[in-house]
Amino acid sequence: MSGSRTNDTGRQFHLPAWLPAYLQAAPLTIILGGFLLLPLLMIAIVSFWDYDFARMYPDFVTFNYSETLGSWITWKTYLNTLKFAAIVWAITLFIGFWVAYFLAFHVRSTAMQMVLFLVCTVPFLTSNIIRMISWIPVLGRNGLINTALVNTGITTEPVEWLLYSDFAVVLAMVHLYTLFMVVPIFNTLMRIDKTLVEAAHDAGATTWQVLTNVIVPLAKPGMAIGTIFVVTLVMADFSTVQVMSGGQSASVALMMKNQMSLLQYPAAAANAMVLLVLVLLLVAAILRVVDIRKEL
């Protein structure tokens, strides 16, 4: 909608119809450009620079990408990262759906729903590092679980693979990121019209049929949003892999962290761009399967 102004001579002039919309969008455009697009552009530029043990050199070389994509060790690291993402996603999706389903359909009181939901968020009042490290005295060789197993006679010696293993990494990540799956699924389930469930029961559908044919299809947008959260967080996590695996496992984010500690910033930037493209492809695949626009 165009506006009009009166100048000193008393004549009216009209603002262009497109100007108000552009002015309204300008603050968000500046913020996204300054804090998202500009840093990504800088990383993309640095990924083509040359470097040595002491400094970077502005240049246009492609060996950072050729070393990243041509190394079998790098491919194994990417596959290991995808393995962590897939396992953590499957476990968090299972736990998150049933927790959200219980809160949405089995807790009748809205106040109690909010209380239980807030209880789920209590661990987030502490740091991720503290919550991750808290598993060490539980899973360690002389930890609570091994002590209980040995004292009850279930095992004759401590179980070694509980800590500093892929199992410990997955367990810590599930603990850290399950809530990111619970929240969007719970939000989606709360929007489901309960009369649809009652109508399905009245039509003779069993509880399982109602779950698989009514609730799960309507919950897919929330599952998709939770999947995007969990997968991106897992693929960007390096501290959990480093601490809980005891340095015996690797991920792309940990590899980039090690490269930056060695001042290999262009190589780390190239890995960052490859990882970004991989994550965007995963997100695009999810968006092709599920339309999440109505949830945003």
PDB file of C-alpha atoms in Angstrom:
ATOM      1  CA  MET A   1       0.000   0.000   0.000  1.00  0.00           C
ATOM      2  CA  SER A   2       1.489   3.305  -1.028  1.00  0.00           C
ATOM      3  CA  GLY A   3       1.574   6.275   1.324  1.00  0.00           C
ATOM      4  CA  SER A   4       1.387  10.005   0.630  1.00  0.00           C
ATOM      5  CA  ARG A   5       3.313  12.963   2.047  1.00  0.00           C
ATOM      6  CA  THR A   6       2.816  16.730   1.768  1.00  0.00           C
ATOM      7  CA  ASN A   7       5.816  18.895   0.960  1.00  0.00           C
ATOM      8  CA  ASP A   8       6.371  22.547   1.849  1.00  0.00           C
ATOM      9  CA  THR A   9       4.491  23.775  -1.235  1.00  0.00           C
ATOM     10  CA  GLY A  10       1.362  21.895  -0.233  1.00  0.00           C
ATOM     11  CA  ARG A  11       1.626  19.326  -3.020  1.00  0.00           C
ATOM     12  CA  GLN A  12       1.250  15.663  -2.198  1.00  0.00           C
ATOM     13  CA  PHE A  13       3.692  13.045  -3.424  1.00  0.00           C
ATOM     14  CA  HIS A  14       3.202   9.285  -3.137  1.00  0.00           C
ATOM     15  CA  LEU A  15       5.717   6.766  -1.874  1.00  0.00           C
ATOM     16  CA  PRO A  16       6.338   3.773  -4.147  1.00  0.00           C
ATOM     17  CA  ALA A  17       4.079   0.845  -3.319  1.00  0.00           C
ATOM     18  CA  TRP A  18       7.055  -1.477  -2.760  1.00  0.00           C
ATOM     19  CA  LEU A  19       8.956   0.794  -0.359  1.00  0.00           C
ATOM     20  CA  PRO A  20       7.087   0.032   2.937  1.00  0.00           C
ATOM     21  CA  ALA A  21       7.518  -3.719   2.474  1.00  0.00           C
ATOM     22  CA  TYR A  22      11.239  -3.345   1.784  1.00  0.00           C
ATOM     23  CA  LEU A  23      11.668  -1.069   4.806  1.00  0.00           C
ATOM     24  CA  GLN A  24       9.939  -3.641   7.021  1.00  0.00           C
ATOM     25  CA  ALA A  25      12.147  -6.437   5.723  1.00  0.00           C
ATOM     26  CA  ALA A  26      15.366  -4.413   5.940  1.00  0.00           C
ATOM     27  CA  PRO A  27      16.212  -5.049   9.660  1.00  0.00           C
ATOM     28  CA  LEU A  28      15.884  -8.829   9.329  1.00  0.00           C
ATOM     29  CA  THR A  29      17.810  -8.762   6.041  1.00  0.00           C
ATOM     30  CA  ILE A  30      20.652  -6.850   7.674  1.00  0.00           C
ATOM     31  CA  ILE A  31      20.772  -9.230  10.628  1.00  0.00           C
ATOM     32  CA  LEU A  32      20.723 -12.375   8.462  1.00  0.00           C
ATOM     33  CA  GLY A  33      23.231 -10.894   6.061  1.00  0.00           C
ATOM     34  CA  GLY A  34      25.620  -9.773   8.784  1.00  0.00           C
ATOM     35  CA  PHE A  35      25.433 -12.773  11.073  1.00  0.00           C
ATOM     36  CA  LEU A  36      24.688 -15.650   8.667  1.00  0.00           C
ATOM     37  CA  LEU A  37      25.438 -14.988   4.998  1.00  0.00           C
ATOM     38  CA  LEU A  38      28.582 -12.896   5.509  1.00  0.00           C
ATOM     39  CA  PRO A  39      30.292 -15.452   7.823  1.00  0.00           C
ATOM     40  CA  LEU A  40      29.397 -18.266   5.406  1.00  0.00           C
ATOM     41  CA  LEU A  41      30.846 -16.242   2.535  1.00  0.00           C
ATOM     42  CA  MET A  42      34.039 -15.645   4.507  1.00  0.00           C
ATOM     43  CA  ILE A  43      34.369 -19.370   5.289  1.00  0.00           C
ATOM     44  CA  ALA A  44      33.840 -20.209   1.621  1.00  0.00           C
ATOM     45  CA  ILE A  45      36.549 -17.733   0.594  1.00  0.00           C
ATOM     46  CA  VAL A  46      39.045 -18.961   3.199  1.00  0.00           C
ATOM     47  CA  SER A  47      38.479 -22.561   2.083  1.00  0.00           C
ATOM     48  CA  PHE A  48      40.317 -21.700  -1.155  1.00  0.00           C
ATOM     49  CA  TRP A  49      43.307 -20.076   0.551  1.00  0.00           C
ATOM     50  CA  ASP A  50      46.759 -21.578   0.914  1.00  0.00           C
ATOM     51  CA  TYR A  51      48.440 -22.103   4.287  1.00  0.00           C
ATOM     52  CA  ASP A  52      51.510 -23.454   6.042  1.00  0.00           C
ATOM     53  CA  PHE A  53      52.405 -24.186   9.664  1.00  0.00           C
ATOM     54  CA  ALA A  54      52.391 -20.490  10.607  1.00  0.00           C
ATOM     55  CA  ARG A  55      49.883 -18.520   8.568  1.00  0.00           C
ATOM     56  CA  MET A  56      47.307 -18.371   5.756  1.00  0.00           C
ATOM     57  CA  TYR A  57      47.897 -16.905   2.303  1.00  0.00           C
ATOM     58  CA  PRO A  58      45.097 -15.348   0.235  1.00  0.00           C
ATOM     59  CA  ASP A  59      44.991 -17.397  -2.928  1.00  0.00           C
ATOM     60  CA  PHE A  60      42.703 -19.566  -5.012  1.00  0.00           C
ATOM     61  CA  VAL A  61      43.711 -23.216  -4.629  1.00  0.00           C
ATOM     62  CA  THR A  62      41.540 -26.316  -4.667  1.00  0.00           C
ATOM     63  CA  PHE A  63      43.787 -28.788  -2.864  1.00  0.00           C
ATOM     64  CA  ASN A  64      41.888 -28.189   0.396  1.00  0.00           C
ATOM     65  CA  TYR A  65      38.842 -29.787  -1.211  1.00  0.00           C
ATOM     66  CA  SER A  66      40.848 -32.416  -3.065  1.00  0.00           C
ATOM     67  CA  GLU A  67      42.499 -33.498   0.190  1.00  0.00           C
ATOM     68  CA  THR A  68      39.121 -33.547   1.927  1.00  0.00           C
ATOM     69  CA  LEU A  69      37.249 -35.476  -0.752  1.00  0.00           C
ATOM     70  CA  GLY A  70      40.179 -37.633  -1.859  1.00  0.00           C
ATOM     71  CA  SER A  71      41.160 -39.049   1.514  1.00  0.00           C
ATOM     72  CA  TRP A  72      39.713 -42.384   2.638  1.00  0.00           C
ATOM     73  CA  ILE A  73      40.287 -41.366   6.257  1.00  0.00           C
ATOM     74  CA  THR A  74      38.099 -38.323   5.729  1.00  0.00           C
ATOM     75  CA  TRP A  75      35.382 -40.453   4.136  1.00  0.00           C
ATOM     76  CA  LYS A  76      35.514 -42.833   7.108  1.00  0.00           C
ATOM     77  CA  THR A  77      35.153 -39.845   9.434  1.00  0.00           C
ATOM     78  CA  TYR A  78      32.101 -38.616   7.529  1.00  0.00           C
ATOM     79  CA  LEU A  79      30.587 -42.118   7.585  1.00  0.00           C
ATOM     80  CA  ASN A  80      31.248 -42.332  11.327  1.00  0.00           C
ATOM     81  CA  THR A  81      29.514 -38.987  11.817  1.00  0.00           C
ATOM     82  CA  LEU A  82      26.527 -40.157   9.772  1.00  0.00           C
ATOM     83  CA  LYS A  83      26.452 -43.355  11.836  1.00  0.00           C
ATOM     84  CA  PHE A  84      26.225 -41.355  15.064  1.00  0.00           C
ATOM     85  CA  ALA A  85      23.538 -39.121  13.541  1.00  0.00           C
ATOM     86  CA  ALA A  86      21.433 -42.080  12.368  1.00  0.00           C
ATOM     87  CA  ILE A  87      21.632 -44.002  15.662  1.00  0.00           C
ATOM     88  CA  VAL A  88      20.958 -40.963  17.846  1.00  0.00           C
ATOM     89  CA  TRP A  89      18.119 -39.886  15.545  1.00  0.00           C
ATOM     90  CA  ALA A  90      16.406 -43.293  15.740  1.00  0.00           C
ATOM     91  CA  ILE A  91      16.670 -43.489  19.540  1.00  0.00           C
ATOM     92  CA  THR A  92      15.626 -39.892  20.178  1.00  0.00           C
ATOM     93  CA  LEU A  93      12.705 -40.238  17.747  1.00  0.00           C
ATOM     94  CA  PHE A  94      11.444 -43.341  19.574  1.00  0.00           C
ATOM     95  CA  ILE A  95      11.833 -41.834  23.044  1.00  0.00           C
ATOM     96  CA  GLY A  96      10.670 -38.370  22.009  1.00  0.00           C
ATOM     97  CA  PHE A  97       7.504 -39.597  20.328  1.00  0.00           C
ATOM     98  CA  TRP A  98       6.365 -41.713  23.261  1.00  0.00           C
ATOM     99  CA  VAL A  99       7.151 -39.009  25.812  1.00  0.00           C
ATOM    100  CA  ALA A 100       5.253 -36.443  23.742  1.00  0.00           C
ATOM    101  CA  TYR A 101       2.403 -38.910  23.141  1.00  0.00           C
ATOM    102  CA  PHE A 102       2.073 -39.558  26.881  1.00  0.00           C
ATOM    103  CA  LEU A 103       2.040 -35.840  27.693  1.00  0.00           C
ATOM    104  CA  ALA A 104      -0.458 -34.978  24.950  1.00  0.00           C
ATOM    105  CA  PHE A 105      -2.962 -37.856  25.230  1.00  0.00           C
ATOM    106  CA  HIS A 106      -2.623 -39.462  28.650  1.00  0.00           C
ATOM    107  CA  VAL A 107      -2.150 -36.403  30.862  1.00  0.00           C
ATOM    108  CA  ARG A 108      -5.569 -34.781  30.962  1.00  0.00           C
ATOM    109  CA  SER A 109      -4.783 -31.683  32.998  1.00  0.00           C
ATOM    110  CA  THR A 110      -3.175 -28.830  31.090  1.00  0.00           C
ATOM    111  CA  ALA A 111      -1.420 -27.697  34.262  1.00  0.00           C
ATOM    112  CA  MET A 112       0.053 -31.150  34.811  1.00  0.00           C
ATOM    113  CA  GLN A 113       1.144 -31.276  31.166  1.00  0.00           C
ATOM    114  CA  MET A 114       3.067 -28.058  31.644  1.00  0.00           C
ATOM    115  CA  VAL A 115       4.569 -29.263  34.940  1.00  0.00           C
ATOM    116  CA  LEU A 116       5.779 -32.529  33.409  1.00  0.00           C
ATOM    117  CA  PHE A 117       7.053 -30.698  30.337  1.00  0.00           C
ATOM    118  CA  LEU A 118       9.032 -28.321  32.550  1.00  0.00           C
ATOM    119  CA  VAL A 119      10.452 -31.332  34.404  1.00  0.00           C
ATOM    120  CA  CYS A 120      11.831 -32.524  31.049  1.00  0.00           C
ATOM    121  CA  THR A 121      13.589 -29.172  30.634  1.00  0.00           C
ATOM    122  CA  VAL A 122      15.216 -29.148  34.099  1.00  0.00           C
ATOM    123  CA  PRO A 123      18.465 -30.779  32.869  1.00  0.00           C
ATOM    124  CA  PHE A 124      18.891 -27.885  30.443  1.00  0.00           C
ATOM    125  CA  LEU A 125      19.476 -25.590  33.415  1.00  0.00           C
ATOM    126  CA  THR A 126      22.998 -27.041  33.561  1.00  0.00           C
ATOM    127  CA  SER A 127      25.745 -26.991  30.970  1.00  0.00           C
ATOM    128  CA  ASN A 128      25.976 -29.637  28.251  1.00  0.00           C
ATOM    129  CA  ILE A 129      29.531 -30.359  29.359  1.00  0.00           C
ATOM    130  CA  ILE A 130      28.448 -31.004  32.950  1.00  0.00           C
ATOM    131  CA  ARG A 131      25.624 -33.304  31.870  1.00  0.00           C
ATOM    132  CA  MET A 132      27.976 -35.172  29.568  1.00  0.00           C
ATOM    133  CA  ILE A 133      30.748 -35.568  32.149  1.00  0.00           C
ATOM    134  CA  SER A 134      28.210 -36.785  34.719  1.00  0.00           C
ATOM    135  CA  TRP A 135      28.087 -40.089  32.824  1.00  0.00           C
ATOM    136  CA  ILE A 136      31.763 -40.838  33.544  1.00  0.00           C
ATOM    137  CA  PRO A 137      31.290 -41.889  37.210  1.00  0.00           C
ATOM    138  CA  VAL A 138      28.269 -43.930  36.122  1.00  0.00           C
ATOM    139  CA  LEU A 139      29.878 -45.778  33.207  1.00  0.00           C
ATOM    140  CA  GLY A 140      33.503 -45.913  34.334  1.00  0.00           C
ATOM    141  CA  ARG A 141      35.456 -49.051  35.218  1.00  0.00           C
ATOM    142  CA  ASN A 142      34.805 -48.411  38.896  1.00  0.00           C
ATOM    143  CA  GLY A 143      31.526 -46.604  38.274  1.00  0.00           C
ATOM    144  CA  LEU A 144      28.058 -47.276  39.591  1.00  0.00           C
ATOM    145  CA  ILE A 145      27.000 -49.715  36.862  1.00  0.00           C
ATOM    146  CA  ASN A 146      30.176 -51.818  36.930  1.00  0.00           C
ATOM    147  CA  THR A 147      30.177 -51.883  40.709  1.00  0.00           C
ATOM    148  CA  ALA A 148      26.581 -53.110  40.745  1.00  0.00           C
ATOM    149  CA  LEU A 149      27.286 -55.755  38.066  1.00  0.00           C
ATOM    150  CA  VAL A 150      30.307 -57.135  39.913  1.00  0.00           C
ATOM    151  CA  ASN A 151      28.679 -57.038  43.363  1.00  0.00           C
ATOM    152  CA  THR A 152      25.572 -58.880  42.156  1.00  0.00           C
ATOM    153  CA  GLY A 153      27.672 -61.516  40.389  1.00  0.00           C
ATOM    154  CA  ILE A 154      26.326 -60.745  36.919  1.00  0.00           C
ATOM    155  CA  THR A 155      29.895 -60.208  35.701  1.00  0.00           C
ATOM    156  CA  THR A 156      33.192 -61.255  37.248  1.00  0.00           C
ATOM    157  CA  GLU A 157      35.053 -58.151  36.084  1.00  0.00           C
ATOM    158  CA  PRO A 158      34.110 -54.615  35.003  1.00  0.00           C
ATOM    159  CA  VAL A 159      32.635 -54.113  31.536  1.00  0.00           C
ATOM    160  CA  GLU A 160      35.124 -52.117  29.506  1.00  0.00           C
ATOM    161  CA  TRP A 161      32.916 -50.909  26.646  1.00  0.00           C
ATOM    162  CA  LEU A 162      30.543 -48.845  28.786  1.00  0.00           C
ATOM    163  CA  LEU A 163      32.880 -45.850  28.773  1.00  0.00           C
ATOM    164  CA  TYR A 164      35.268 -44.467  26.149  1.00  0.00           C
ATOM    165  CA  SER A 165      33.433 -46.163  23.322  1.00  0.00           C
ATOM    166  CA  ASP A 166      30.853 -45.457  20.639  1.00  0.00           C
ATOM    167  CA  PHE A 167      28.212 -46.668  23.100  1.00  0.00           C
ATOM    168  CA  ALA A 168      29.140 -43.905  25.542  1.00  0.00           C
ATOM    169  CA  VAL A 169      29.077 -41.311  22.747  1.00  0.00           C
ATOM    170  CA  VAL A 170      25.598 -42.350  21.590  1.00  0.00           C
ATOM    171  CA  LEU A 171      24.271 -42.513  25.170  1.00  0.00           C
ATOM    172  CA  ALA A 172      25.526 -39.013  25.985  1.00  0.00           C
ATOM    173  CA  MET A 173      24.139 -37.578  22.748  1.00  0.00           C
ATOM    174  CA  VAL A 174      20.730 -39.160  23.361  1.00  0.00           C
ATOM    175  CA  HIS A 175      20.746 -37.619  26.827  1.00  0.00           C
ATOM    176  CA  LEU A 176      21.707 -34.213  25.448  1.00  0.00           C
ATOM    177  CA  TYR A 177      19.392 -34.019  22.438  1.00  0.00           C
ATOM    178  CA  THR A 178      16.212 -35.975  23.207  1.00  0.00           C
ATOM    179  CA  LEU A 179      14.400 -32.836  24.320  1.00  0.00           C
ATOM    180  CA  PHE A 180      14.942 -31.324  20.870  1.00  0.00           C
ATOM    181  CA  MET A 181      12.792 -34.167  19.550  1.00  0.00           C
ATOM    182  CA  VAL A 182      10.198 -34.055  22.339  1.00  0.00           C
ATOM    183  CA  VAL A 183       9.347 -30.365  21.975  1.00  0.00           C
ATOM    184  CA  PRO A 184       8.314 -30.198  18.278  1.00  0.00           C
ATOM    185  CA  ILE A 185       6.467 -33.540  18.446  1.00  0.00           C
ATOM    186  CA  PHE A 186       4.612 -32.473  21.588  1.00  0.00           C
ATOM    187  CA  ASN A 187       3.697 -29.164  19.936  1.00  0.00           C
ATOM    188  CA  THR A 188       2.324 -31.047  16.908  1.00  0.00           C
ATOM    189  CA  LEU A 189       0.384 -33.575  18.954  1.00  0.00           C
ATOM    190  CA  MET A 190      -1.230 -30.828  21.007  1.00  0.00           C
ATOM    191  CA  ARG A 191      -2.642 -29.356  17.779  1.00  0.00           C
ATOM    192  CA  ILE A 192      -4.378 -32.587  16.777  1.00  0.00           C
ATOM    193  CA  ASP A 193      -8.145 -32.327  17.081  1.00  0.00           C
ATOM    194  CA  LYS A 194      -9.134 -34.873  19.724  1.00  0.00           C
ATOM    195  CA  THR A 195     -12.450 -35.423  17.945  1.00  0.00           C
ATOM    196  CA  LEU A 196     -10.519 -37.154  15.144  1.00  0.00           C
ATOM    197  CA  VAL A 197      -9.284 -39.736  17.634  1.00  0.00           C
ATOM    198  CA  GLU A 198     -12.772 -40.172  19.085  1.00  0.00           C
ATOM    199  CA  ALA A 199     -14.246 -40.555  15.594  1.00  0.00           C
ATOM    200  CA  ALA A 200     -11.688 -43.237  14.755  1.00  0.00           C
ATOM    201  CA  HIS A 201     -12.564 -45.151  17.921  1.00  0.00           C
ATOM    202  CA  ASP A 202     -16.287 -44.798  17.160  1.00  0.00           C
ATOM    203  CA  ALA A 203     -15.653 -46.229  13.691  1.00  0.00           C
ATOM    204  CA  GLY A 204     -14.225 -49.368  15.283  1.00  0.00           C
ATOM    205  CA  ALA A 205     -10.499 -48.663  15.008  1.00  0.00           C
ATOM    206  CA  THR A 206      -8.246 -50.181  17.630  1.00  0.00           C
ATOM    207  CA  THR A 207      -5.804 -48.096  19.651  1.00  0.00           C
ATOM    208  CA  TRP A 208      -2.936 -49.272  17.432  1.00  0.00           C
ATOM    209  CA  GLN A 209      -4.857 -48.392  14.261  1.00  0.00           C
ATOM    210  CA  VAL A 210      -5.644 -44.932  15.620  1.00  0.00           C
ATOM    211  CA  LEU A 211      -1.962 -44.473  16.440  1.00  0.00           C
ATOM    212  CA  THR A 212      -0.642 -45.603  13.051  1.00  0.00           C
ATOM    213  CA  ASN A 213      -3.387 -44.177  10.810  1.00  0.00           C
ATOM    214  CA  VAL A 214      -4.303 -40.936  12.579  1.00  0.00           C
ATOM    215  CA  ILE A 215      -1.765 -39.747  15.129  1.00  0.00           C
ATOM    216  CA  VAL A 216       1.528 -40.676  13.464  1.00  0.00           C
ATOM    217  CA  PRO A 217       0.642 -39.146  10.048  1.00  0.00           C
ATOM    218  CA  LEU A 218      -0.464 -35.923  11.729  1.00  0.00           C
ATOM    219  CA  ALA A 219       2.698 -35.880  13.858  1.00  0.00           C
ATOM    220  CA  LYS A 220       5.065 -36.098  10.876  1.00  0.00           C
ATOM    221  CA  PRO A 221       5.773 -32.316  10.717  1.00  0.00           C
ATOM    222  CA  GLY A 222       6.902 -32.346  14.344  1.00  0.00           C
ATOM    223  CA  MET A 223       9.020 -35.432  13.723  1.00  0.00           C
ATOM    224  CA  ALA A 224      10.630 -33.720  10.733  1.00  0.00           C
ATOM    225  CA  ILE A 225      11.468 -30.585  12.727  1.00  0.00           C
ATOM    226  CA  GLY A 226      12.883 -32.696  15.569  1.00  0.00           C
ATOM    227  CA  THR A 227      14.914 -34.672  13.047  1.00  0.00           C
ATOM    228  CA  ILE A 228      16.444 -31.501  11.637  1.00  0.00           C
ATOM    229  CA  PHE A 229      17.349 -30.306  15.140  1.00  0.00           C
ATOM    230  CA  VAL A 230      18.880 -33.593  16.274  1.00  0.00           C
ATOM    231  CA  VAL A 231      20.780 -34.420  13.076  1.00  0.00           C
ATOM    232  CA  THR A 232      22.334 -30.961  12.763  1.00  0.00           C
ATOM    233  CA  LEU A 233      23.315 -30.896  16.443  1.00  0.00           C
ATOM    234  CA  VAL A 234      24.877 -34.366  16.316  1.00  0.00           C
ATOM    235  CA  MET A 235      26.841 -33.624  13.153  1.00  0.00           C
ATOM    236  CA  ALA A 236      28.190 -30.394  14.680  1.00  0.00           C
ATOM    237  CA  ASP A 237      29.104 -31.952  18.044  1.00  0.00           C
ATOM    238  CA  PHE A 238      32.790 -32.493  18.777  1.00  0.00           C
ATOM    239  CA  SER A 239      33.081 -32.258  22.570  1.00  0.00           C
ATOM    240  CA  THR A 240      30.880 -35.297  23.234  1.00  0.00           C
ATOM    241  CA  VAL A 241      32.796 -37.436  20.751  1.00  0.00           C
ATOM    242  CA  GLN A 242      36.141 -36.316  22.139  1.00  0.00           C
ATOM    243  CA  VAL A 243      35.317 -36.832  25.818  1.00  0.00           C
ATOM    244  CA  MET A 244      33.017 -39.870  25.785  1.00  0.00           C
ATOM    245  CA  SER A 245      35.097 -41.853  23.278  1.00  0.00           C
ATOM    246  CA  GLY A 246      38.370 -41.087  25.034  1.00  0.00           C
ATOM    247  CA  GLY A 247      39.840 -40.028  21.712  1.00  0.00           C
ATOM    248  CA  GLN A 248      39.127 -43.450  20.179  1.00  0.00           C
ATOM    249  CA  SER A 249      36.432 -42.215  17.786  1.00  0.00           C
ATOM    250  CA  ALA A 250      36.187 -39.338  15.368  1.00  0.00           C
ATOM    251  CA  SER A 251      33.657 -36.986  13.802  1.00  0.00           C
ATOM    252  CA  VAL A 252      33.810 -34.261  11.199  1.00  0.00           C
ATOM    253  CA  ALA A 253      33.394 -31.511  13.786  1.00  0.00           C
ATOM    254  CA  LEU A 254      36.210 -32.988  15.906  1.00  0.00           C
ATOM    255  CA  MET A 255      38.411 -33.202  12.812  1.00  0.00           C
ATOM    256  CA  MET A 256      37.767 -29.502  12.076  1.00  0.00           C
ATOM    257  CA  LYS A 257      38.528 -28.648  15.691  1.00  0.00           C
ATOM    258  CA  ASN A 258      41.865 -30.436  15.469  1.00  0.00           C
ATOM    259  CA  GLN A 259      42.666 -28.705  12.178  1.00  0.00           C
ATOM    260  CA  MET A 260      41.983 -25.299  13.718  1.00  0.00           C
ATOM    261  CA  SER A 261      44.178 -26.136  16.713  1.00  0.00           C
ATOM    262  CA  LEU A 262      46.990 -26.783  14.196  1.00  0.00           C
ATOM    263  CA  LEU A 263      46.250 -23.450  12.440  1.00  0.00           C
ATOM    264  CA  GLN A 264      44.998 -25.263   9.339  1.00  0.00           C
ATOM    265  CA  TYR A 265      42.079 -22.884   8.920  1.00  0.00           C
ATOM    266  CA  PRO A 266      41.622 -23.259   5.129  1.00  0.00           C
ATOM    267  CA  ALA A 267      41.412 -27.064   5.461  1.00  0.00           C
ATOM    268  CA  ALA A 268      38.915 -26.691   8.304  1.00  0.00           C
ATOM    269  CA  ALA A 269      36.913 -24.205   6.212  1.00  0.00           C
ATOM    270  CA  ALA A 270      36.789 -26.682   3.319  1.00  0.00           C
ATOM    271  CA  ASN A 271      35.511 -29.392   5.652  1.00  0.00           C
ATOM    272  CA  ALA A 272      32.972 -26.937   7.031  1.00  0.00           C
ATOM    273  CA  MET A 273      31.630 -26.206   3.554  1.00  0.00           C
ATOM    274  CA  VAL A 274      31.408 -29.911   2.685  1.00  0.00           C
ATOM    275  CA  LEU A 275      29.605 -30.598   5.965  1.00  0.00           C
ATOM    276  CA  LEU A 276      27.251 -27.673   5.337  1.00  0.00           C
ATOM    277  CA  VAL A 277      26.343 -29.016   1.899  1.00  0.00           C
ATOM    278  CA  LEU A 278      25.778 -32.490   3.359  1.00  0.00           C
ATOM    279  CA  VAL A 279      23.488 -31.138   6.093  1.00  0.00           C
ATOM    280  CA  LEU A 280      21.561 -28.998   3.597  1.00  0.00           C
ATOM    281  CA  LEU A 281      21.037 -32.047   1.384  1.00  0.00           C
ATOM    282  CA  LEU A 282      19.686 -34.002   4.367  1.00  0.00           C
ATOM    283  CA  VAL A 283      17.371 -31.138   5.325  1.00  0.00           C
ATOM    284  CA  ALA A 284      16.201 -30.781   1.712  1.00  0.00           C
ATOM    285  CA  ALA A 285      15.426 -34.511   1.592  1.00  0.00           C
ATOM    286  CA  ILE A 286      13.383 -34.213   4.791  1.00  0.00           C
ATOM    287  CA  LEU A 287      11.479 -31.214   3.431  1.00  0.00           C
ATOM    288  CA  ARG A 288      10.693 -33.116   0.239  1.00  0.00           C
ATOM    289  CA  VAL A 289       9.065 -35.882   2.285  1.00  0.00           C
ATOM    290  CA  VAL A 290       7.276 -33.779   4.921  1.00  0.00           C
ATOM    291  CA  ASP A 291       5.830 -30.284   4.597  1.00  0.00           C
ATOM    292  CA  ILE A 292       6.694 -28.474   7.834  1.00  0.00           C
ATOM    293  CA  ARG A 293       5.535 -25.008   6.781  1.00  0.00           C
ATOM    294  CA  LYS A 294       2.275 -25.281   8.711  1.00  0.00           C
ATOM    295  CA  GLU A 295       4.267 -25.857  11.899  1.00  0.00           C
ATOM    296  CA  LEU A 296       6.439 -22.767  11.503  1.00  0.00           C
TER     297      LEU A 296
END
